[in-house]
């Protein structure tokens, strides 16, 4: 930077796609005019070669500046765009309103001399961004132009200290974990702000035994620590990360990351920048992009629906936005600022001060631990921000059966636990929601799902001490329970069974009340009848996972359904006696829950300081030390 530069503290770099990225992924970084004679060529992750008489826009997910978030959550009052360019052309800066409307801000021509990059800067105030809006720039070239580097900067020094302890719990994913460790040191700017990397290894296939571990560990040196422990789930892994970070490091920021992600390294620096400039200690989370469809954004932000206490997309957001077909400039809702209740722990930066004050995660094993922590932090006055432009790639939930497999137990049990801890709403809404889901599962012949959810109700009503006591044993118990149900047994392929006896006809989802009622009546009448034994030997239909809906399955006795990942099938078989038994047991538990929930609220809230205490977690993380004490 020159002495006259207003760019002092970098908030985000201008970054380019990796070599070999498909065209749809390029649109996360740059938008190119269809009239360009040739494609722009990234020379490095931070430099770009643009042909003559071309136009390239940086109104993209990774390179536009999310001004409204910085306006709302930080002390920054203006932002400086700093670019270094060779060649001749023009830079134009634009901003958007919360409606998505584009407004021209400023523009300058540039011409470099003797191959020395021309330095272009624009300072833009953040006052107009109360409710939404981004800032971006376009480059129009006369000659061939090279962008040697650029970024968005604050005109003041960043407060505080950059000192991150990264935590990556892992379970039988040594390949993914090694790749994540390598990614942390692949970018020198990221590498220098990381003071510790904490890896709780909870699996039987140890990351230390991976052939690439030595290389990954060498880059981190003494900063890397591996902690072998039983499988305590995500909450046990992240609790170990927080415990070690607070006890054994001087970090200012604790960064939770999943092991099975692909990292965009600058995202770490962007989260760090907002962490340091935040008006108050703030949890800063990143977005999740789809690992298999990498131009797809999972969601702009999530909240908890207070009517039924269930996580959902925040207002004015949609799941699975595809930037390859709908650019940032063409998507008005993406220009609103989205406020959230929590952020997923695929990437979430927690200030040390917050962790020290509000404590450890609750012992949920998996599911709802991130939501609970965000809600708890909010109750203490510490907001969560899901920051656009900070993101990782992760397997999409649509490729998993987690709503109906063993994870259904943790979904329900922990939803109830977090509701008891942080929700003052009427339990009737939650129970109606669960009853509807139960009937749907039974209609879809998902008996194992209802069985594990009945156990979830039992374990929740047994109280908070019981929840901690089964942290390690709940999963094996659930696996054992599911073995009693055919819909939980995955077969390699439908061809393992006889060919289906029926040919499936296209069936449209019922949308009118009359058609819904007709399908429902047919399903009820069918389920009152006995089962044809033949259909448990030979399926009636082979059903793709996306077609396995209640209005089709409720009139069948035996069907195969493909798993969400496409790797196998399950043979769902109707059993009238088992269905009514599961329904009776569910209704009985729901009645008990309705009667006891207010008392359970009081019990769980009294227990929260213990559930989230370092001392209680030591009894499972460090059992030998706890016994000797």
Coordinates of C-alpha atoms in Angstrom, one line a residue:
X1 CA 0.0 0.0 0.0
X2 CA 1.1 3.6 -0.7
X3 CA 1.3 6.2 2.0
X4 CA -1.8 7.9 0.5
X5 CA -3.8 4.7 0.4
X6 CA -7.0 4.6 2.5
X7 CA -6.9 0.8 2.5
X8 CA -5.7 -0.2 6.0
X9 CA -7.2 -3.5 7.2
X10 CA -8.3 -6.1 4.7
X11 CA -11.8 -7.5 5.1
X12 CA -11.8 -9.8 2.0
X13 CA -9.6 -10.5 -1.0
X14 CA -10.7 -10.7 -4.6
X15 CA -10.4 -14.4 -5.2
X16 CA -10.6 -16.5 -8.4
X17 CA -11.6 -20.0 -9.1
X18 CA -9.2 -22.9 -8.8
X19 CA -7.7 -24.3 -12.0
X20 CA -10.0 -26.8 -13.6
X21 CA -13.2 -25.6 -11.9
X22 CA -16.3 -26.2 -14.1
X23 CA -18.0 -23.2 -15.7
X24 CA -20.9 -23.1 -13.2
X25 CA -18.4 -22.7 -10.3
X26 CA -16.7 -19.8 -12.1
X27 CA -19.9 -17.9 -11.6
X28 CA -19.4 -17.8 -7.9
X29 CA -16.3 -15.6 -8.6
X30 CA -16.8 -13.7 -11.9
X31 CA -19.5 -13.0 -14.5
X32 CA -18.2 -12.5 -18.0
X33 CA -20.0 -10.7 -20.9
X34 CA -21.2 -12.9 -23.7
X35 CA -19.6 -10.4 -26.2
X36 CA -16.0 -11.2 -24.8
X37 CA -13.8 -12.8 -27.5
X38 CA -12.1 -15.0 -24.9
X39 CA -12.6 -16.2 -21.4
X40 CA -10.8 -14.4 -18.5
X41 CA -7.9 -16.6 -17.3
X42 CA -7.1 -16.9 -13.6
X43 CA -3.3 -16.8 -13.2
X44 CA -3.4 -17.5 -9.5
X45 CA -6.2 -17.6 -6.8
X46 CA -5.8 -13.7 -6.6
X47 CA -4.9 -12.6 -10.1
X48 CA -6.8 -12.6 -13.4
X49 CA -5.9 -12.0 -17.0
X50 CA -8.7 -10.3 -19.1
X51 CA -8.6 -10.0 -22.8
X52 CA -8.9 -6.8 -24.8
X53 CA -12.3 -5.2 -25.3
X54 CA -13.9 -7.4 -22.6
X55 CA -16.2 -6.9 -19.7
X56 CA -15.9 -8.8 -16.4
X57 CA -18.2 -8.2 -13.4
X58 CA -17.4 -9.1 -9.9
X59 CA -21.1 -8.9 -8.8
X60 CA -20.7 -12.5 -7.5
X61 CA -21.1 -14.4 -4.3
X62 CA -17.4 -14.5 -3.4
X63 CA -16.3 -11.1 -4.7
X64 CA -19.1 -8.6 -4.1
X65 CA -19.0 -7.0 -0.7
X66 CA -22.0 -7.8 1.7
X67 CA -22.3 -4.2 2.8
X68 CA -25.5 -4.5 4.8
X69 CA -24.0 -7.1 7.1
X70 CA -21.0 -4.9 7.8
X71 CA -23.3 -1.9 8.3
X72 CA -25.4 -3.8 10.9
X73 CA -22.9 -5.8 12.8
X74 CA -19.6 -4.0 12.7
X75 CA -18.0 -0.7 13.6
X76 CA -16.8 -0.1 10.0
X77 CA -18.4 3.0 8.5
X78 CA -16.9 2.9 5.0
X79 CA -15.1 0.3 2.9
X80 CA -12.3 0.8 0.5
X81 CA -11.9 -1.1 -2.8
X82 CA -8.2 -1.4 -3.7
X83 CA -7.2 -2.8 -7.1
X84 CA -3.8 -3.2 -8.8
X85 CA -4.0 -3.5 -12.6
X86 CA -1.8 -3.5 -15.7
X87 CA -3.2 -2.5 -19.1
X88 CA -5.8 0.0 -20.0
X89 CA -9.5 0.1 -19.2
X90 CA -12.0 1.3 -16.7
X91 CA -13.3 0.3 -13.3
X92 CA -16.9 1.0 -12.3
X93 CA -18.3 0.6 -8.8
X94 CA -22.0 -0.2 -8.1
X95 CA -24.1 -0.8 -5.1
X96 CA -27.5 -2.4 -4.7
X97 CA -30.5 -1.6 -2.5
X98 CA -32.3 -4.1 -0.4
X99 CA -34.7 -4.6 -3.3
X100 CA -31.8 -5.6 -5.6
X101 CA -32.0 -2.4 -7.6
X102 CA -28.5 -1.4 -9.0
X103 CA -27.1 2.1 -8.4
X104 CA -23.9 3.4 -10.0
X105 CA -21.5 4.7 -7.4
X106 CA -18.3 5.8 -9.1
X107 CA -15.9 4.9 -11.9
X108 CA -12.4 5.6 -13.1
X109 CA -10.3 4.9 -16.2
X110 CA -6.8 3.4 -15.7
X111 CA -3.6 3.0 -17.7
X112 CA -0.5 1.4 -16.3
X113 CA 3.0 2.7 -17.2
X114 CA 6.0 0.5 -17.9
X115 CA 4.2 -2.6 -16.7
X116 CA 3.9 -1.1 -13.2
X117 CA 0.4 -1.8 -11.9
X118 CA -1.9 1.1 -11.7
X119 CA -3.5 1.4 -8.2
X120 CA -7.2 2.2 -8.2
X121 CA -9.1 2.9 -5.0
X122 CA -12.7 3.8 -4.2
X123 CA -14.1 4.5 -0.8
X124 CA -17.8 3.8 -0.3
X125 CA -19.8 4.8 2.8
X126 CA -22.0 2.1 4.4
X127 CA -24.8 4.4 5.5
X128 CA -27.3 3.4 2.8
X129 CA -27.2 -0.3 3.7
X130 CA -29.4 -0.6 6.8
X131 CA -31.7 -3.2 5.4
X132 CA -29.7 -4.8 2.6
X133 CA -27.4 -4.3 -0.4
X134 CA -24.0 -5.2 -1.8
X135 CA -21.1 -3.3 -3.4
X136 CA -19.2 -4.6 -6.4
X137 CA -17.2 -3.5 -9.4
X138 CA -16.9 -4.2 -13.1
X139 CA -13.8 -4.1 -15.2
X140 CA -14.1 -3.0 -18.9
X141 CA -10.8 -3.4 -20.9
X142 CA -9.4 -1.5 -23.9
X143 CA -6.2 -3.5 -24.0
X144 CA -5.5 -6.8 -22.4
X145 CA -5.6 -6.3 -18.6
X146 CA -4.2 -8.2 -15.7
X147 CA -5.7 -7.8 -12.2
X148 CA -2.7 -8.5 -10.0
X149 CA -4.6 -8.3 -6.8
X150 CA -7.4 -6.5 -5.0
X151 CA -9.6 -6.5 -2.0
X152 CA -12.1 -4.8 0.2
X153 CA -10.6 -2.9 3.2
X154 CA -11.5 -0.9 6.2
X155 CA -9.9 2.5 6.5
X156 CA -8.9 1.8 10.1
X157 CA -6.8 -0.8 11.9
X158 CA -8.7 -3.9 13.1
X159 CA -9.3 -4.1 16.8
X160 CA -8.1 -7.0 18.9
X161 CA -5.9 -9.8 17.9
X162 CA -6.0 -12.5 15.1
X163 CA -5.3 -15.8 16.9
X164 CA -7.5 -18.7 15.8
X165 CA -7.8 -22.2 17.3
X166 CA -9.3 -24.3 14.6
X167 CA -11.2 -27.4 15.7
X168 CA -12.0 -30.3 13.3
X169 CA -13.6 -33.3 15.0
X170 CA -13.4 -36.4 12.9
X171 CA -14.9 -39.9 12.8
X172 CA -13.6 -42.5 10.4
X173 CA -12.9 -39.9 7.7
X174 CA -9.0 -39.8 7.5
X175 CA -9.0 -38.8 3.9
X176 CA -11.3 -35.8 4.4
X177 CA -9.5 -34.8 7.6
X178 CA -6.1 -34.8 6.0
X179 CA -7.4 -32.7 3.1
X180 CA -8.8 -30.2 5.6
X181 CA -5.5 -30.0 7.4
X182 CA -3.7 -29.4 4.2
X183 CA -6.1 -26.7 3.2
X184 CA -5.4 -24.7 6.3
X185 CA -1.8 -24.3 5.4
X186 CA -2.3 -24.0 1.6
X187 CA -2.8 -20.2 1.9
X188 CA 0.0 -18.3 3.7
X189 CA -2.4 -15.6 4.8
X190 CA -4.6 -18.1 6.5
X191 CA -1.7 -20.1 7.9
X192 CA -0.3 -17.2 9.8
X193 CA -3.4 -16.4 11.8
X194 CA -3.9 -20.0 13.0
X195 CA -2.2 -20.7 16.4
X196 CA -3.7 -24.1 17.1
X197 CA -5.5 -27.0 15.2
X198 CA -7.4 -29.4 17.5
X199 CA -8.5 -32.7 16.1
X200 CA -10.7 -34.9 18.3
X201 CA -10.4 -38.3 16.6
X202 CA -13.4 -40.4 17.6
X203 CA -13.2 -43.2 15.0
X204 CA -11.4 -46.6 14.6
X205 CA -9.7 -45.5 11.3
X206 CA -7.3 -43.0 12.8
X207 CA -6.2 -39.9 11.0
X208 CA -2.6 -40.5 12.2
X209 CA -2.5 -43.7 10.2
X210 CA -3.3 -42.1 6.9
X211 CA -0.4 -42.0 4.4
X212 CA -0.8 -38.2 3.9
X213 CA -0.9 -37.3 7.6
X214 CA 2.8 -36.7 7.9
X215 CA 2.7 -34.1 5.2
X216 CA -0.4 -32.4 6.6
X217 CA 1.1 -32.4 10.1
X218 CA 4.4 -31.1 9.0
X219 CA 2.9 -27.9 7.8
X220 CA 1.2 -27.3 11.2
X221 CA 4.1 -28.5 13.4
X222 CA 3.4 -28.1 17.1
X223 CA 0.2 -26.2 16.5
X224 CA -1.5 -29.6 15.7
X225 CA -2.9 -31.7 18.5
X226 CA -4.8 -35.0 18.0
X227 CA -7.0 -36.2 20.9
X228 CA -8.3 -39.8 20.7
X229 CA -11.6 -40.3 22.4
X230 CA -14.7 -42.5 22.2
X231 CA -17.4 -41.6 19.6
X232 CA -19.2 -38.8 21.4
X233 CA -20.7 -37.3 18.3
X234 CA -20.4 -33.8 17.0
X235 CA -21.2 -32.2 20.3
X236 CA -18.5 -34.3 22.0
X237 CA -16.0 -33.5 19.4
X238 CA -16.7 -29.8 19.4
X239 CA -16.8 -29.7 23.2
X240 CA -13.3 -31.2 23.2
X241 CA -12.2 -28.5 20.8
X242 CA -13.6 -25.8 23.0
X243 CA -12.2 -27.4 26.2
X244 CA -8.7 -27.7 24.7
X245 CA -8.8 -24.2 23.1
X246 CA -9.7 -22.5 26.4
X247 CA -7.4 -24.6 28.6
X248 CA -4.3 -24.9 26.5
X249 CA -4.2 -22.0 24.0
X250 CA -4.3 -18.2 24.2
X251 CA -6.6 -18.0 21.2
X252 CA -9.0 -15.2 20.7
X253 CA -11.2 -17.0 18.2
X254 CA -12.4 -20.7 18.2
X255 CA -13.3 -21.9 14.7
X256 CA -15.5 -25.0 14.4
X257 CA -15.2 -26.9 11.1
X258 CA -16.5 -30.2 9.9
X259 CA -14.0 -32.8 8.6
X260 CA -15.8 -33.6 5.4
X261 CA -15.8 -30.1 3.8
X262 CA -13.9 -28.4 1.1
X263 CA -12.6 -25.1 2.3
X264 CA -12.4 -21.7 0.5
X265 CA -9.5 -20.4 2.6
X266 CA -10.3 -16.7 2.4
X267 CA -13.6 -17.5 4.1
X268 CA -11.6 -18.0 7.3
X269 CA -10.1 -14.5 7.0
X270 CA -13.5 -12.9 6.2
X271 CA -15.0 -14.4 9.3
X272 CA -12.0 -13.3 11.3
X273 CA -12.3 -9.7 10.0
X274 CA -16.0 -9.4 11.0
X275 CA -15.1 -11.0 14.4
X276 CA -12.5 -8.3 15.1
X277 CA -14.6 -5.4 13.9
X278 CA -17.9 -6.6 15.5
X279 CA -19.8 -4.1 17.7
X280 CA -20.2 -6.8 20.3
X281 CA -18.7 -10.3 20.6
X282 CA -20.4 -12.1 17.7
X283 CA -20.6 -15.7 16.4
X284 CA -19.7 -15.5 12.7
X285 CA -20.7 -18.4 10.5
X286 CA -20.2 -19.4 6.9
X287 CA -22.6 -20.6 4.3
X288 CA -22.8 -24.1 3.0
X289 CA -22.4 -24.8 -0.7
X290 CA -23.3 -28.2 -2.2
X291 CA -20.3 -30.4 -2.6
X292 CA -21.8 -32.3 -5.5
X293 CA -23.5 -29.3 -7.2
X294 CA -20.9 -26.7 -6.2
X295 CA -22.7 -23.6 -7.6
X296 CA -25.7 -24.3 -5.3
X297 CA -26.1 -22.4 -2.0
X298 CA -27.8 -24.4 0.7
X299 CA -29.5 -21.4 2.4
X300 CA -28.7 -17.7 3.1
X301 CA -29.7 -18.2 6.8
X302 CA -31.7 -20.2 9.2
X303 CA -34.0 -19.5 12.1
X304 CA -36.1 -21.5 14.6
X305 CA -39.8 -21.4 13.8
X306 CA -41.4 -20.4 17.1
X307 CA -44.8 -21.9 16.4
X308 CA -43.5 -25.5 16.2
X309 CA -39.9 -25.1 17.4
X310 CA -38.3 -26.4 14.3
X311 CA -35.4 -24.9 12.3
X312 CA -36.3 -23.5 8.9
X313 CA -35.1 -21.1 6.3
X314 CA -35.2 -17.4 7.4
X315 CA -37.9 -15.2 5.8
X316 CA -37.1 -14.1 2.2
X317 CA -34.7 -17.0 1.6
X318 CA -34.9 -20.2 -0.4
X319 CA -33.1 -23.5 -0.2
X320 CA -30.7 -24.6 -3.0
X321 CA -30.1 -21.3 -4.9
X322 CA -28.1 -22.0 -8.0
X323 CA -25.7 -19.1 -8.9
X324 CA -24.9 -20.7 -12.3
X325 CA -28.5 -20.0 -13.5
X326 CA -29.5 -17.1 -11.2
X327 CA -26.7 -14.6 -10.6
X328 CA -26.5 -12.3 -7.6
X329 CA -27.5 -9.3 -9.7
X330 CA -30.6 -11.1 -10.9
X331 CA -31.8 -12.4 -7.5
X332 CA -33.5 -9.6 -5.5
X333 CA -34.0 -11.6 -2.3
X334 CA -30.2 -12.2 -2.0
X335 CA -29.8 -8.4 -1.5
X336 CA -31.8 -8.4 1.7
X337 CA -29.8 -8.7 5.0
X338 CA -30.8 -12.0 6.5
X339 CA -30.7 -12.2 10.3
X340 CA -30.4 -15.7 11.8
X341 CA -30.8 -17.5 15.1
X342 CA -27.8 -19.8 14.6
X343 CA -25.3 -21.1 12.2
X344 CA -24.3 -24.6 11.3
X345 CA -21.1 -25.9 12.7
X346 CA -19.8 -26.8 9.3
X347 CA -18.0 -23.4 9.8
X348 CA -18.6 -21.2 12.8
X349 CA -16.2 -18.8 14.6
X350 CA -16.9 -18.3 18.3
X351 CA -15.2 -15.6 20.3
X352 CA -13.2 -16.8 23.2
X353 CA -15.0 -14.4 25.5
X354 CA -18.4 -15.9 24.5
X355 CA -17.2 -19.5 25.1
X356 CA -15.8 -18.5 28.5
X357 CA -19.0 -16.9 29.6
X358 CA -21.8 -19.2 28.3
X359 CA -19.9 -22.6 28.5
X360 CA -19.6 -25.7 26.5
X361 CA -22.0 -27.3 24.0
X362 CA -24.8 -29.4 25.4
X363 CA -24.4 -33.3 25.2
X364 CA -26.7 -33.8 22.2
X365 CA -24.3 -36.2 20.3
X366 CA -25.5 -34.8 16.9
X367 CA -28.3 -32.5 15.8
X368 CA -29.4 -29.2 17.4
X369 CA -26.1 -28.6 19.2
X370 CA -25.3 -25.6 16.9
X371 CA -28.8 -24.3 17.1
X372 CA -28.8 -24.5 20.9
X373 CA -25.5 -22.7 21.2
X374 CA -26.7 -19.9 18.9
X375 CA -29.9 -19.5 20.9
X376 CA -28.0 -19.6 24.2
X377 CA -25.5 -17.0 23.0
X378 CA -28.4 -14.8 21.8
X379 CA -30.0 -14.9 25.3
X380 CA -26.7 -13.6 26.7
X381 CA -26.6 -10.8 24.2
X382 CA -24.2 -12.3 21.7
X383 CA -25.7 -12.4 18.1
X384 CA -24.9 -14.9 15.4
X385 CA -24.2 -13.7 11.8
X386 CA -24.2 -15.9 8.8
X387 CA -21.8 -13.9 6.6
X388 CA -22.2 -14.1 2.8
X389 CA -19.0 -14.7 0.9
X390 CA -17.7 -16.9 3.7
X391 CA -18.5 -20.5 2.8
X392 CA -17.4 -24.1 2.6
X393 CA -18.6 -27.0 0.4
X394 CA -20.4 -29.9 2.2
X395 CA -22.6 -32.8 1.2
X396 CA -26.2 -31.6 0.8
X397 CA -28.8 -32.9 3.3
X398 CA -30.9 -34.1 0.3
X399 CA -28.2 -36.8 -0.3
X400 CA -28.8 -38.2 3.2
X401 CA -31.7 -40.1 4.8
X402 CA -31.2 -38.3 8.2
X403 CA -34.8 -37.5 8.8
X404 CA -35.8 -41.2 8.7
X405 CA -32.7 -43.2 9.6
X406 CA -31.0 -43.5 13.0
X407 CA -30.5 -39.8 13.1
X408 CA -34.3 -39.3 13.4
X409 CA -33.8 -40.2 17.1
X410 CA -31.4 -37.3 17.7
X411 CA -33.5 -34.9 15.6
X412 CA -36.5 -35.4 17.9
X413 CA -34.8 -35.9 21.3
X414 CA -32.6 -32.9 20.9
X415 CA -35.3 -30.7 19.4
X416 CA -37.3 -31.3 22.6
X417 CA -34.3 -30.7 24.8
X418 CA -33.5 -27.4 23.1
X419 CA -37.1 -26.4 23.2
X420 CA -37.2 -27.0 26.9
X421 CA -34.1 -25.0 27.4
X422 CA -34.9 -21.9 25.2
X423 CA -38.6 -21.9 24.1
X424 CA -41.5 -20.4 26.0
X425 CA -44.1 -21.4 23.4
X426 CA -47.1 -23.7 23.7
X427 CA -46.1 -27.3 23.4
X428 CA -49.3 -28.0 21.5
X429 CA -47.8 -26.7 18.2
X430 CA -44.7 -29.0 18.5
X431 CA -46.9 -32.0 19.4
X432 CA -49.2 -31.4 16.4
X433 CA -46.1 -31.2 14.2
X434 CA -44.8 -34.5 15.6
X435 CA -48.2 -36.2 15.3
X436 CA -48.4 -35.2 11.6
X437 CA -44.9 -36.5 11.0
X438 CA -45.6 -39.8 12.8
X439 CA -48.7 -40.5 10.7
X440 CA -46.7 -39.7 7.6
X441 CA -43.9 -42.0 8.6
X442 CA -46.4 -44.8 9.2
X443 CA -48.1 -44.2 5.9
X444 CA -44.7 -44.4 4.2
X445 CA -44.0 -47.7 6.0
X446 CA -41.1 -46.1 7.9
X447 CA -41.7 -48.1 11.1
X448 CA -38.1 -47.9 12.3
X449 CA -38.3 -44.1 12.3
X450 CA -41.4 -44.1 14.6
X451 CA -39.7 -46.7 16.8
X452 CA -36.6 -44.6 17.4
X453 CA -38.7 -41.5 17.8
X454 CA -40.7 -43.2 20.6
X455 CA -37.4 -43.9 22.3
X456 CA -36.4 -40.3 21.8
X457 CA -39.5 -39.2 23.7
X458 CA -38.7 -41.7 26.5
X459 CA -35.1 -40.5 26.8
X460 CA -36.0 -36.8 26.8
X461 CA -38.6 -37.3 29.5
X462 CA -36.1 -39.2 31.6
X463 CA -34.4 -35.9 32.2
X464 CA -31.1 -34.0 31.6
X465 CA -29.0 -36.3 33.8
X466 CA -30.1 -39.3 31.7
X467 CA -29.2 -37.4 28.5
X468 CA -25.6 -37.0 29.7
X469 CA -25.4 -40.6 30.9
X470 CA -26.3 -42.0 27.5
X471 CA -24.0 -39.8 25.4
X472 CA -21.9 -42.7 24.3
X473 CA -24.4 -45.5 24.5
X474 CA -27.5 -44.0 22.7
X475 CA -26.2 -44.7 19.2
X476 CA -25.5 -48.4 19.7
X477 CA -28.9 -48.8 21.3
X478 CA -30.6 -47.1 18.4
X479 CA -28.7 -49.3 15.9
X480 CA -29.8 -52.4 17.8
X481 CA -33.4 -51.2 17.9
X482 CA -33.5 -50.6 14.1
X483 CA -32.4 -54.1 13.3
X484 CA -35.9 -55.3 14.1
X485 CA -37.4 -53.4 11.1
X486 CA -37.0 -54.3 7.4
X487 CA -37.1 -50.6 6.4
X488 CA -33.8 -50.1 8.2
X489 CA -31.9 -52.9 6.4
X490 CA -30.1 -51.6 3.3
X491 CA -29.8 -54.0 0.4
X492 CA -27.2 -53.5 -2.3
X493 CA -29.8 -53.2 -5.1
X494 CA -33.4 -53.9 -5.9
X495 CA -32.2 -56.7 -8.2
X496 CA -31.4 -58.7 -5.0
X497 CA -35.1 -59.3 -4.8
X498 CA -37.6 -60.7 -7.3
X499 CA -38.8 -58.3 -10.0
X500 CA -41.8 -56.1 -8.8
X501 CA -45.2 -57.5 -9.4
X502 CA -46.7 -54.2 -10.6
X503 CA -45.7 -51.5 -13.0
X504 CA -45.7 -48.1 -11.4
X505 CA -47.9 -45.4 -13.0
X506 CA -47.1 -41.7 -12.8
X507 CA -48.8 -40.2 -9.8
X508 CA -49.1 -36.5 -9.2
X509 CA -49.1 -35.2 -5.7
X510 CA -52.6 -34.3 -4.5
X511 CA -53.0 -30.6 -4.0
X512 CA -56.8 -30.0 -3.8
X513 CA -58.6 -30.9 -0.6
X514 CA -60.9 -33.3 -2.4
X515 CA -58.0 -35.3 -3.9
X516 CA -56.0 -35.2 -0.7
X517 CA -59.0 -36.6 1.2
X518 CA -59.6 -39.3 -1.4
X519 CA -56.0 -40.5 -1.3
X520 CA -56.0 -40.3 2.5
X521 CA -59.3 -42.4 2.7
X522 CA -57.8 -45.0 0.4
X523 CA -54.7 -45.2 2.6
X524 CA -56.6 -45.6 5.8
X525 CA -58.9 -48.3 4.4
X526 CA -55.9 -50.2 3.0
X527 CA -54.0 -50.0 6.4
X528 CA -57.1 -51.5 8.2
X529 CA -56.8 -54.6 6.0
X530 CA -54.4 -57.5 6.5
X531 CA -51.3 -57.8 4.5
X532 CA -50.8 -60.0 1.5
X533 CA -47.8 -62.3 2.5
X534 CA -46.7 -62.5 -1.1
X535 CA -45.8 -58.8 -1.1
X536 CA -43.2 -59.5 1.6
X537 CA -41.5 -61.9 -0.6
X538 CA -41.8 -60.0 -3.9
X539 CA -42.1 -56.2 -3.8
X540 CA -45.0 -54.6 -5.6
X541 CA -42.9 -51.6 -6.8
X542 CA -39.4 -50.3 -7.0
X543 CA -39.7 -46.7 -6.0
X544 CA -37.0 -44.0 -6.4
X545 CA -36.4 -42.0 -3.3
X546 CA -37.9 -38.8 -4.6
X547 CA -41.1 -40.6 -5.4
X548 CA -41.5 -42.3 -2.0
X549 CA -44.4 -40.2 -0.9
X550 CA -47.3 -41.0 1.5
X551 CA -50.0 -40.9 -1.2
X552 CA -48.2 -43.7 -3.1
X553 CA -46.9 -45.9 -0.3
X554 CA -50.0 -45.8 1.9
X555 CA -51.8 -48.3 -0.5
X556 CA -48.8 -50.7 -0.8
X557 CA -47.9 -53.8 1.2
X558 CA -44.3 -54.1 0.1
X559 CA -42.0 -51.8 -2.0
X560 CA -38.3 -51.2 -2.3
X561 CA -37.2 -47.5 -1.9
X562 CA -33.8 -46.3 -3.0
X563 CA -31.7 -44.7 -0.4
X564 CA -31.0 -40.9 -0.7
X565 CA -27.4 -41.5 -1.8
X566 CA -28.4 -43.9 -4.5
X567 CA -26.2 -46.7 -3.1
X568 CA -28.8 -49.2 -2.1
X569 CA -32.5 -49.9 -1.4
X570 CA -34.6 -50.7 1.6
X571 CA -37.6 -53.2 1.5
X572 CA -40.5 -51.4 3.2
X573 CA -43.1 -53.9 4.3
X574 CA -46.6 -53.1 5.7
X575 CA -47.4 -54.7 9.0
X576 CA -50.8 -53.8 10.4
X577 CA -50.2 -55.0 14.0
X578 CA -46.8 -53.4 14.2
X579 CA -48.2 -50.1 12.8
X580 CA -51.0 -49.9 15.3
X581 CA -48.6 -50.8 18.1
X582 CA -46.2 -48.1 17.2
X583 CA -49.0 -45.6 16.8
X584 CA -50.5 -46.4 20.2
X585 CA -47.0 -46.1 21.8
X586 CA -46.4 -42.8 20.1
X587 CA -49.8 -41.3 21.1
X588 CA -49.3 -42.4 24.8
X589 CA -45.9 -40.7 24.9
X590 CA -47.2 -37.6 23.2
X591 CA -49.9 -37.4 25.8
X592 CA -47.3 -37.7 28.6
X593 CA -45.2 -35.0 26.9
X594 CA -48.1 -32.6 26.8
X595 CA -48.8 -33.1 30.5
X596 CA -45.2 -33.0 31.7
X597 CA -43.5 -30.5 29.4
X598 CA -43.8 -27.4 31.6
X599 CA -42.2 -29.3 34.5
X600 CA -39.5 -30.7 32.2
X601 CA -38.8 -27.1 31.0
X602 CA -38.0 -26.1 34.6
X603 CA -35.9 -29.2 35.1
X604 CA -33.8 -28.8 32.0
X605 CA -33.3 -25.0 32.6
X606 CA -32.0 -25.7 36.1
X607 CA -29.7 -28.3 34.7
X608 CA -28.2 -26.2 31.9
X609 CA -25.3 -24.8 33.9
X610 CA -24.3 -28.5 34.5
X611 CA -25.0 -29.7 31.0
X612 CA -22.7 -27.0 29.6
X613 CA -20.1 -27.0 32.3
X614 CA -16.4 -27.8 31.8
X615 CA -16.4 -30.0 34.9
X616 CA -19.3 -32.2 33.7
X617 CA -17.7 -32.6 30.2
X618 CA -14.4 -33.6 31.9
X619 CA -16.1 -36.7 33.2
X620 CA -16.6 -38.0 29.6
X621 CA -13.7 -36.3 27.8
X622 CA -11.1 -37.1 30.5
X623 CA -12.7 -40.0 32.5
X624 CA -9.4 -41.1 34.1
X625 CA -8.7 -37.6 35.3
X626 CA -12.2 -37.2 36.7
X627 CA -11.9 -40.5 38.6
X628 CA -8.5 -39.5 40.1
X629 CA -9.9 -36.2 41.2

